[in-house]
Amino acid sequence: MSRVYNFSAGPAVLPEEVLKEAASEMLDYQGTGMSVMEMSHRSKAYQTIIDDAEKDLRELMNIPDNYKVLFLQGGASQQFAMIPMNLFKNKVGDYIITGQWAKKAWQEAKLYGTANAIASSADKTFTYIPDCSDLPIDDDADYVYICQNNTIYGTVYHELPNTKGKTLVADVSSCFLSEPIDVTKYGVIYGGVQKNVGPAGVVIVIIREDLITEDVLPGTPTMLRYKTHADAGSLYNTPPCYGIYICGKVFKWLKAKGGLTAMKEYNEKKAKILYDFLDSSKLFKGTVEKKDRSLMNVPFVTGDADLDALFVKEAKAAGLENLKGHRTVGGMRASIYNAMPMEGVEKLVAFMKDFEAKHPVE
Ligand SMILES: *Cc1c(COP(=O)(O)O)cnc(C)c1O
């Protein structure tokens, strides 16, 4: 067996300990004589798995009792519709456009009402987070929407927007559990888990109870109502059982690592190695404004598309995989999620140094 350093933006690297443990339980989960994949979601064993997952997540994120935790399907993209369908009362949503994922959410919301783009960083290819201290928030806005960490462009909100009292909704797919956050500042926090938490197929929604109502847009399908899933403890229908089980293992792994404060420290150290090198390199350049740099996704370029392609190819041959930038941006992107070990980033930087020595800038 040989594992590579996988810098994929998602689906992405998972902790090796978790994968090994899951492998050891594959044929016989804790004496049940079956795999979690084969188990009824109504069984006692499975109820314990999902209950433990929720309990551990609540502990990790310090989620208050007046928030529900939902394990849903449809990916993060399904939430682009579920949010307006469930939260539109005045049918107005204010969106901050910091990249493709925020833009897609904004466009989806337009299907259901008025979706305002109240700020954007499109003018500079989403390389920064706009000033959100005094935005033109609509008096009727049902919520203000952000994509907290921009997976493609590598920016993150280091400070949340001033929503002027409106409910904050955040897509945290690519920064989920990477550092502590204050849940009480949000109405809805959601993320597809395939970036930092687990296998694709699960989206976790953390939602304040008062936002879960029967007063949804007419025609909202049963399956797309938060209330349906909240009332049924995420077991209205068959949930993505195996995916939730793996998420649960990742939560336990995070707890054993010291929780989110320790994770943040580790992530900061890891990211610093890469950013420090980018700042000192003559060949490689980070593409994001320093103040808005993400700890999770680090885009960089050489400025020469052919050289970028050569770098990606040679890196892959050296066991450093999936460094190609998003198809809309080009260049390179290293996603260095929780499960990427320090050594992975050290190897990447050592490889970049070698590459630069072979391709010196005059
Ligand atoms: C990947 C990603 C999405 C889309 O996730 P799907 O699960 O594929 O729908 C949405 N938002 C962000 C921030 C992402 O990184």
Short mmCIF file of C-alpha atoms and ligand atoms in Angstrom, two decimals:
data_model
loop_
_atom_site.label_atom_id
_atom_site.label_comp_id
_atom_site.label_asym_id
_atom_site.label_seq_id
_atom_site.Cartn_x
_atom_site.Cartn_y
_atom_site.Cartn_z
CA MET A 1 0.00 0.00 0.00
CA SER A 2 1.25 3.44 -0.78
CA ARG A 3 -0.65 6.61 -0.06
CA VAL A 4 0.02 9.94 -1.73
CA TYR A 5 -0.26 13.43 -0.31
CA ASN A 6 -3.65 14.39 -1.67
CA PHE A 7 -4.19 18.15 -2.04
CA SER A 8 -7.62 17.75 -3.64
CA ALA A 9 -10.21 20.45 -2.91
CA GLY A 10 -12.91 17.83 -2.51
CA PRO A 11 -13.65 15.03 -2.10
CA ALA A 12 -10.49 15.32 -0.08
CA VAL A 13 -8.03 13.68 2.25
CA LEU A 14 -9.44 11.95 5.35
CA PRO A 15 -7.50 10.98 8.48
CA GLU A 16 -5.67 7.71 7.93
CA GLU A 17 -6.62 6.52 11.43
CA VAL A 18 -10.30 6.90 10.51
CA LEU A 19 -9.93 4.99 7.27
CA LYS A 20 -8.09 2.17 9.01
CA GLU A 21 -10.66 1.92 11.76
CA ALA A 22 -13.49 1.86 9.22
CA ALA A 23 -11.64 -0.84 7.29
CA SER A 24 -11.29 -2.95 10.41
CA GLU A 25 -15.04 -2.67 11.02
CA MET A 26 -16.05 -3.24 7.42
CA LEU A 27 -17.25 -6.84 7.72
CA ASP A 28 -18.36 -6.86 11.32
CA TYR A 29 -19.29 -3.62 13.05
CA GLN A 30 -18.72 -4.13 16.77
CA GLY A 31 -20.04 -7.67 16.94
CA THR A 32 -23.20 -7.02 14.92
CA GLY A 33 -21.95 -9.40 12.23
CA MET A 34 -22.59 -6.88 9.51
CA SER A 35 -21.17 -3.74 7.93
CA VAL A 36 -22.69 -0.36 8.81
CA MET A 37 -23.56 -0.27 5.09
CA GLU A 38 -25.83 -3.27 5.54
CA MET A 39 -27.51 -2.15 8.71
CA SER A 40 -31.06 -0.90 9.15
CA HIS A 41 -31.14 2.81 9.88
CA ARG A 42 -33.87 1.94 12.42
CA SER A 43 -31.61 -0.44 14.32
CA LYS A 44 -30.33 0.24 17.80
CA ALA A 45 -26.74 0.05 16.60
CA TYR A 46 -27.33 2.71 13.97
CA GLN A 47 -29.27 4.97 16.33
CA THR A 48 -26.22 4.94 18.59
CA ILE A 49 -23.96 5.86 15.66
CA ILE A 50 -26.03 8.89 14.63
CA ASP A 51 -26.68 9.98 18.24
CA ASP A 52 -22.97 9.82 19.04
CA ALA A 53 -22.12 11.73 15.87
CA GLU A 54 -24.50 14.53 16.84
CA LYS A 55 -23.30 14.58 20.44
CA ASP A 56 -19.65 14.78 19.42
CA LEU A 57 -20.32 17.50 16.86
CA ARG A 58 -22.24 19.52 19.45
CA GLU A 59 -19.34 19.17 21.84
CA LEU A 60 -16.70 20.10 19.25
CA MET A 61 -18.54 23.20 18.05
CA ASN A 62 -20.15 24.07 21.36
CA ILE A 63 -23.58 24.13 19.70
CA PRO A 64 -26.27 25.62 21.97
CA ASP A 65 -29.44 23.63 22.75
CA ASN A 66 -31.62 25.95 20.68
CA TYR A 67 -29.90 24.80 17.49
CA LYS A 68 -30.75 21.61 15.64
CA VAL A 69 -28.14 19.49 13.90
CA LEU A 70 -29.39 17.87 10.70
CA PHE A 71 -27.61 15.24 8.61
CA LEU A 72 -29.03 15.63 5.11
CA GLN A 73 -28.35 14.68 1.51
CA GLY A 74 -28.12 16.58 -1.75
CA GLY A 75 -24.74 18.13 -1.08
CA ALA A 76 -24.09 21.75 -0.27
CA SER A 77 -25.78 22.71 -3.53
CA GLN A 78 -29.17 21.45 -2.35
CA GLN A 79 -28.97 24.05 0.42
CA PHE A 80 -28.81 26.82 -2.18
CA ALA A 81 -32.54 26.11 -2.72
CA MET A 82 -33.53 24.87 0.73
CA ILE A 83 -32.43 28.10 2.38
CA PRO A 84 -34.74 30.44 0.45
CA MET A 85 -37.56 27.85 0.35
CA ASN A 86 -37.55 27.63 4.13
CA LEU A 87 -36.35 31.07 5.23
CA PHE A 88 -38.11 33.38 2.76
CA LYS A 89 -40.96 35.13 4.54
CA ASN A 90 -40.60 38.54 2.85
CA LYS A 91 -38.95 36.73 -0.04
CA VAL A 92 -35.80 38.83 0.17
CA GLY A 93 -32.25 37.53 0.64
CA ASP A 94 -29.04 39.59 0.70
CA TYR A 95 -26.02 37.84 -0.78
CA ILE A 96 -22.32 38.67 -0.57
CA ILE A 97 -20.66 37.41 -3.72
CA THR A 98 -17.13 36.22 -3.00
CA GLY A 99 -16.84 33.46 -5.57
CA GLN A 100 -18.62 30.83 -7.55
CA TRP A 101 -20.33 29.07 -4.66
CA ALA A 102 -21.84 32.28 -3.31
CA LYS A 103 -22.84 33.23 -6.83
CA LYS A 104 -24.57 29.91 -7.42
CA ALA A 105 -26.48 30.25 -4.15
CA TRP A 106 -27.50 33.78 -5.12
CA GLN A 107 -28.69 32.69 -8.55
CA GLU A 108 -30.68 29.82 -7.06
CA ALA A 109 -32.40 32.15 -4.58
CA LYS A 110 -33.56 34.31 -7.47
CA LEU A 111 -35.85 31.45 -8.47
CA TYR A 112 -37.84 32.05 -5.30
CA GLY A 113 -37.87 35.78 -4.71
CA THR A 114 -35.61 38.80 -4.58
CA ALA A 115 -31.95 38.01 -4.11
CA ASN A 116 -29.79 41.11 -3.77
CA ALA A 117 -26.04 41.08 -4.36
CA ILE A 118 -25.09 43.57 -1.64
CA ALA A 119 -21.32 43.24 -2.10
CA SER A 120 -18.97 41.45 -4.44
CA SER A 121 -15.29 40.90 -5.10
CA ALA A 122 -15.85 39.91 -8.74
CA ASP A 123 -13.97 43.07 -9.85
CA LYS A 124 -10.66 41.45 -8.85
CA THR A 125 -11.47 37.82 -9.65
CA PHE A 126 -12.58 37.16 -6.06
CA THR A 127 -9.08 37.59 -4.65
CA TYR A 128 -10.33 39.39 -1.54
CA ILE A 129 -13.25 39.67 0.88
CA PRO A 130 -15.14 42.95 0.50
CA ASP A 131 -15.53 45.36 3.40
CA CYS A 132 -18.68 44.16 5.16
CA SER A 133 -18.85 46.66 8.00
CA ASP A 134 -21.63 48.82 6.55
CA LEU A 135 -23.50 47.04 3.79
CA PRO A 136 -26.76 48.21 2.15
CA ILE A 137 -28.83 45.56 3.92
CA ASP A 138 -32.44 45.45 2.79
CA ASP A 139 -34.90 46.27 5.58
CA ASP A 140 -36.96 43.30 4.44
CA ALA A 141 -34.07 40.86 4.12
CA ASP A 142 -34.91 37.48 5.60
CA TYR A 143 -31.19 36.79 5.92
CA VAL A 144 -27.70 37.76 4.85
CA TYR A 145 -25.83 34.98 3.06
CA ILE A 146 -22.11 34.31 2.91
CA CYS A 147 -19.79 31.59 1.70
CA GLN A 148 -17.37 31.73 4.61
CA ASN A 149 -14.35 30.06 3.00
CA ASN A 150 -14.05 30.29 -0.75
CA THR A 151 -12.73 26.93 -1.86
CA ILE A 152 -11.87 27.96 -5.40
CA TYR A 153 -10.32 31.37 -4.75
CA GLY A 154 -8.72 30.73 -1.37
CA THR A 155 -10.25 33.56 0.65
CA VAL A 156 -11.90 33.45 4.06
CA TYR A 157 -13.84 35.88 6.23
CA HIS A 158 -11.64 36.63 9.21
CA GLU A 159 -14.45 38.80 10.49
CA LEU A 160 -18.15 38.16 9.95
CA PRO A 161 -20.23 40.79 8.14
CA ASN A 162 -22.26 43.30 10.07
CA THR A 163 -25.74 42.04 9.20
CA LYS A 164 -27.45 44.88 11.07
CA GLY A 165 -29.50 42.44 13.06
CA LYS A 166 -30.47 40.16 10.18
CA THR A 167 -30.00 36.40 10.36
CA LEU A 168 -26.62 35.23 9.08
CA VAL A 169 -26.55 32.15 6.85
CA ALA A 170 -23.15 30.63 6.06
CA ASP A 171 -21.85 27.94 3.75
CA VAL A 172 -18.84 26.59 5.66
CA SER A 173 -18.22 23.55 3.43
CA SER A 174 -14.50 24.11 3.04
CA CYS A 175 -13.70 25.40 6.53
CA PHE A 176 -15.99 23.13 8.56
CA LEU A 177 -14.34 22.20 11.88
CA SER A 178 -11.04 23.80 10.88
CA GLU A 179 -11.24 26.24 13.80
CA PRO A 180 -13.69 27.22 16.54
CA ILE A 181 -16.61 29.44 15.56
CA ASP A 182 -19.28 31.15 17.63
CA VAL A 183 -22.43 29.34 16.54
CA THR A 184 -24.67 31.95 18.18
CA LYS A 185 -23.64 34.51 15.56
CA TYR A 186 -25.39 32.47 12.86
CA GLY A 187 -28.94 31.43 12.03
CA VAL A 188 -27.86 28.65 9.70
CA ILE A 189 -24.44 27.06 9.26
CA TYR A 190 -24.13 24.33 6.68
CA GLY A 191 -21.50 22.39 4.84
CA GLY A 192 -21.05 19.56 2.43
CA VAL A 193 -18.78 17.22 4.37
CA GLN A 194 -16.57 16.03 1.50
CA LYS A 195 -14.12 18.92 1.94
CA ASN A 196 -13.07 18.60 5.55
CA VAL A 197 -15.25 16.13 7.41
CA GLY A 198 -16.21 12.97 5.57
CA PRO A 199 -17.29 11.26 2.38
CA ALA A 200 -19.46 13.00 -0.23
CA GLY A 201 -23.18 12.47 0.18
CA VAL A 202 -23.75 14.16 3.53
CA VAL A 203 -24.48 17.81 4.19
CA ILE A 204 -24.67 18.96 7.80
CA VAL A 205 -27.03 21.81 8.69
CA ILE A 206 -26.88 23.56 12.04
CA ILE A 207 -29.97 25.72 12.33
CA ARG A 208 -31.51 27.88 15.06
CA GLU A 209 -34.83 26.39 16.12
CA ASP A 210 -36.95 29.48 15.49
CA LEU A 211 -36.00 29.31 11.81
CA ILE A 212 -37.56 25.86 11.48
CA THR A 213 -41.23 26.49 10.71
CA GLU A 214 -44.14 25.19 8.69
CA ASP A 215 -44.32 28.57 7.03
CA VAL A 216 -42.30 27.65 3.95
CA LEU A 217 -42.77 28.63 0.33
CA PRO A 218 -45.81 26.98 -1.25
CA GLY A 219 -44.80 23.86 -3.11
CA THR A 220 -41.71 23.16 -1.02
CA PRO A 221 -41.32 19.37 -1.15
CA THR A 222 -41.53 17.46 2.12
CA MET A 223 -37.93 16.35 1.72
CA LEU A 224 -36.74 19.96 1.36
CA ARG A 225 -38.35 21.22 4.57
CA TYR A 226 -36.03 21.57 7.53
CA LYS A 227 -38.96 20.73 9.79
CA THR A 228 -39.36 17.28 8.24
CA HIS A 229 -35.82 16.33 9.18
CA ALA A 230 -35.70 18.18 12.49
CA ASP A 231 -38.86 16.41 13.70
CA ALA A 232 -37.48 13.03 12.68
CA GLY A 233 -33.96 13.40 14.07
CA SER A 234 -32.54 13.21 10.51
CA LEU A 235 -34.27 9.82 10.11
CA TYR A 236 -37.36 10.82 8.14
CA ASN A 237 -36.17 8.55 5.38
CA THR A 238 -33.00 6.51 4.97
CA PRO A 239 -30.15 8.91 5.66
CA PRO A 240 -26.68 8.59 4.11
CA CYS A 241 -25.90 6.02 6.82
CA TYR A 242 -22.35 5.10 6.00
CA GLY A 243 -21.29 8.69 5.38
CA ILE A 244 -22.66 9.80 8.74
CA TYR A 245 -20.79 6.93 10.40
CA ILE A 246 -17.51 8.14 8.90
CA CYS A 247 -18.27 11.75 9.92
CA GLY A 248 -18.79 10.44 13.45
CA LYS A 249 -15.35 8.85 13.38
CA VAL A 250 -13.81 12.10 12.16
CA PHE A 251 -15.50 13.94 15.06
CA LYS A 252 -13.94 11.48 17.49
CA TRP A 253 -10.57 11.92 15.76
CA LEU A 254 -10.88 15.70 16.14
CA LYS A 255 -11.74 15.36 19.82
CA ALA A 256 -8.72 13.12 20.36
CA LYS A 257 -6.56 15.75 18.62
CA GLY A 258 -7.65 18.30 21.20
CA GLY A 259 -10.70 19.76 19.48
CA LEU A 260 -11.03 22.78 17.26
CA THR A 261 -8.69 25.10 19.15
CA ALA A 262 -5.86 22.62 18.70
CA MET A 263 -6.92 22.05 15.10
CA LYS A 264 -6.76 25.76 14.39
CA GLU A 265 -3.25 25.97 15.80
CA TYR A 266 -2.15 23.03 13.67
CA ASN A 267 -3.81 24.47 10.57
CA GLU A 268 -2.18 27.85 11.13
CA LYS A 269 1.25 26.28 11.43
CA LYS A 270 0.68 24.23 8.29
CA ALA A 271 -0.59 27.16 6.23
CA LYS A 272 2.25 29.41 7.44
CA ILE A 273 4.86 27.07 6.00
CA LEU A 274 3.29 27.40 2.58
CA TYR A 275 2.45 31.11 2.73
CA ASP A 276 5.90 32.02 4.07
CA PHE A 277 7.46 30.21 1.15
CA LEU A 278 5.11 31.88 -1.35
CA ASP A 279 6.03 35.27 0.08
CA SER A 280 9.74 34.57 -0.30
CA SER A 281 9.63 32.86 -3.70
CA LYS A 282 10.50 34.68 -6.91
CA LEU A 283 8.77 32.04 -9.05
CA PHE A 284 5.57 31.20 -7.14
CA LYS A 285 3.02 33.79 -6.10
CA GLY A 286 -0.05 33.51 -3.93
CA THR A 287 -3.08 35.01 -5.67
CA VAL A 288 -5.03 36.23 -2.65
CA GLU A 289 -4.78 39.46 -0.64
CA LYS A 290 -2.79 38.58 2.46
CA LYS A 291 -5.40 39.75 4.94
CA ASP A 292 -8.01 37.41 3.47
CA ARG A 293 -5.97 34.24 3.05
CA SER A 294 -7.65 30.92 3.76
CA LEU A 295 -6.07 28.32 6.03
CA MET A 296 -7.62 25.59 3.91
CA ASN A 297 -7.23 26.40 0.21
CA VAL A 298 -4.07 28.02 -1.10
CA PRO A 299 -4.05 29.06 -4.76
CA PHE A 300 -0.76 30.07 -6.38
CA VAL A 301 0.72 30.62 -9.84
CA THR A 302 4.04 30.98 -11.60
CA GLY A 303 2.57 33.37 -14.14
CA ASP A 304 3.39 30.96 -16.97
CA ALA A 305 0.65 28.47 -17.85
CA ASP A 306 3.08 25.95 -19.37
CA LEU A 307 5.30 26.04 -16.31
CA ASP A 308 2.21 25.61 -14.09
CA ALA A 309 1.25 22.50 -16.06
CA LEU A 310 4.78 21.12 -15.80
CA PHE A 311 4.76 21.74 -12.05
CA VAL A 312 1.48 19.88 -11.58
CA LYS A 313 2.75 16.97 -13.65
CA GLU A 314 6.08 16.64 -11.87
CA ALA A 315 4.49 17.09 -8.46
CA LYS A 316 2.14 14.21 -9.20
CA ALA A 317 5.08 12.01 -10.17
CA ALA A 318 6.60 12.91 -6.78
CA GLY A 319 3.48 11.77 -4.89
CA LEU A 320 1.92 15.23 -4.45
CA GLU A 321 -1.46 14.91 -6.10
CA ASN A 322 -4.34 17.12 -7.22
CA LEU A 323 -2.48 20.43 -7.20
CA LYS A 324 -4.09 21.73 -10.38
CA GLY A 325 -6.06 24.92 -9.79
CA HIS A 326 -9.79 25.08 -10.42
CA ARG A 327 -10.61 25.04 -14.11
CA THR A 328 -11.91 28.63 -13.91
CA VAL A 329 -8.76 30.01 -12.26
CA GLY A 330 -5.84 28.01 -13.62
CA GLY A 331 -2.50 27.77 -11.86
CA MET A 332 -2.25 25.63 -8.76
CA ARG A 333 -4.22 25.15 -5.57
CA ALA A 334 -3.14 23.22 -2.51
CA SER A 335 -6.04 22.27 -0.27
CA ILE A 336 -4.61 21.61 3.16
CA TYR A 337 -7.58 20.47 5.19
CA ASN A 338 -7.52 19.12 8.75
CA ALA A 339 -6.39 15.66 7.65
CA MET A 340 -3.42 16.90 5.59
CA PRO A 341 -0.40 16.20 7.78
CA MET A 342 2.31 18.77 8.38
CA GLU A 343 4.77 16.54 6.48
CA GLY A 344 2.56 16.83 3.37
CA VAL A 345 2.97 20.61 3.35
CA GLU A 346 6.69 20.35 4.15
CA LYS A 347 7.16 17.95 1.23
CA LEU A 348 5.21 20.27 -1.05
CA VAL A 349 7.35 23.28 -0.11
CA ALA A 350 10.56 21.28 -0.51
CA PHE A 351 9.34 20.22 -3.95
CA MET A 352 8.50 23.82 -4.87
CA LYS A 353 11.99 24.93 -3.82
CA ASP A 354 13.58 22.28 -6.02
CA PHE A 355 11.34 23.23 -8.90
CA GLU A 356 12.26 26.89 -8.50
CA ALA A 357 15.96 26.02 -8.48
CA LYS A 358 15.48 24.25 -11.81
CA HIS A 359 13.47 27.10 -13.25
CA PRO A 360 15.09 30.22 -11.84
CA VAL A 361 13.54 33.60 -12.41
CA GLU A 362 16.00 36.07 -13.96
C1 LIG B 1 -17.74 22.10 -2.83
C2 LIG B 1 -18.53 23.25 -2.36
C3 LIG B 1 -19.91 23.36 -2.62
C4 LIG B 1 -20.66 22.33 -3.45
O1 LIG B 1 -20.77 21.15 -2.77
P1 LIG B 1 -21.65 19.94 -3.33
O2 LIG B 1 -21.72 19.04 -2.15
O3 LIG B 1 -20.90 19.37 -4.49
O4 LIG B 1 -22.97 20.48 -3.73
C5 LIG B 1 -20.59 24.43 -2.12
N1 LIG B 1 -19.97 25.37 -1.39
C6 LIG B 1 -18.65 25.32 -1.13
C7 LIG B 1 -18.01 26.37 -0.31
C8 LIG B 1 -17.90 24.25 -1.59
O5 LIG B 1 -16.58 24.20 -1.34
#
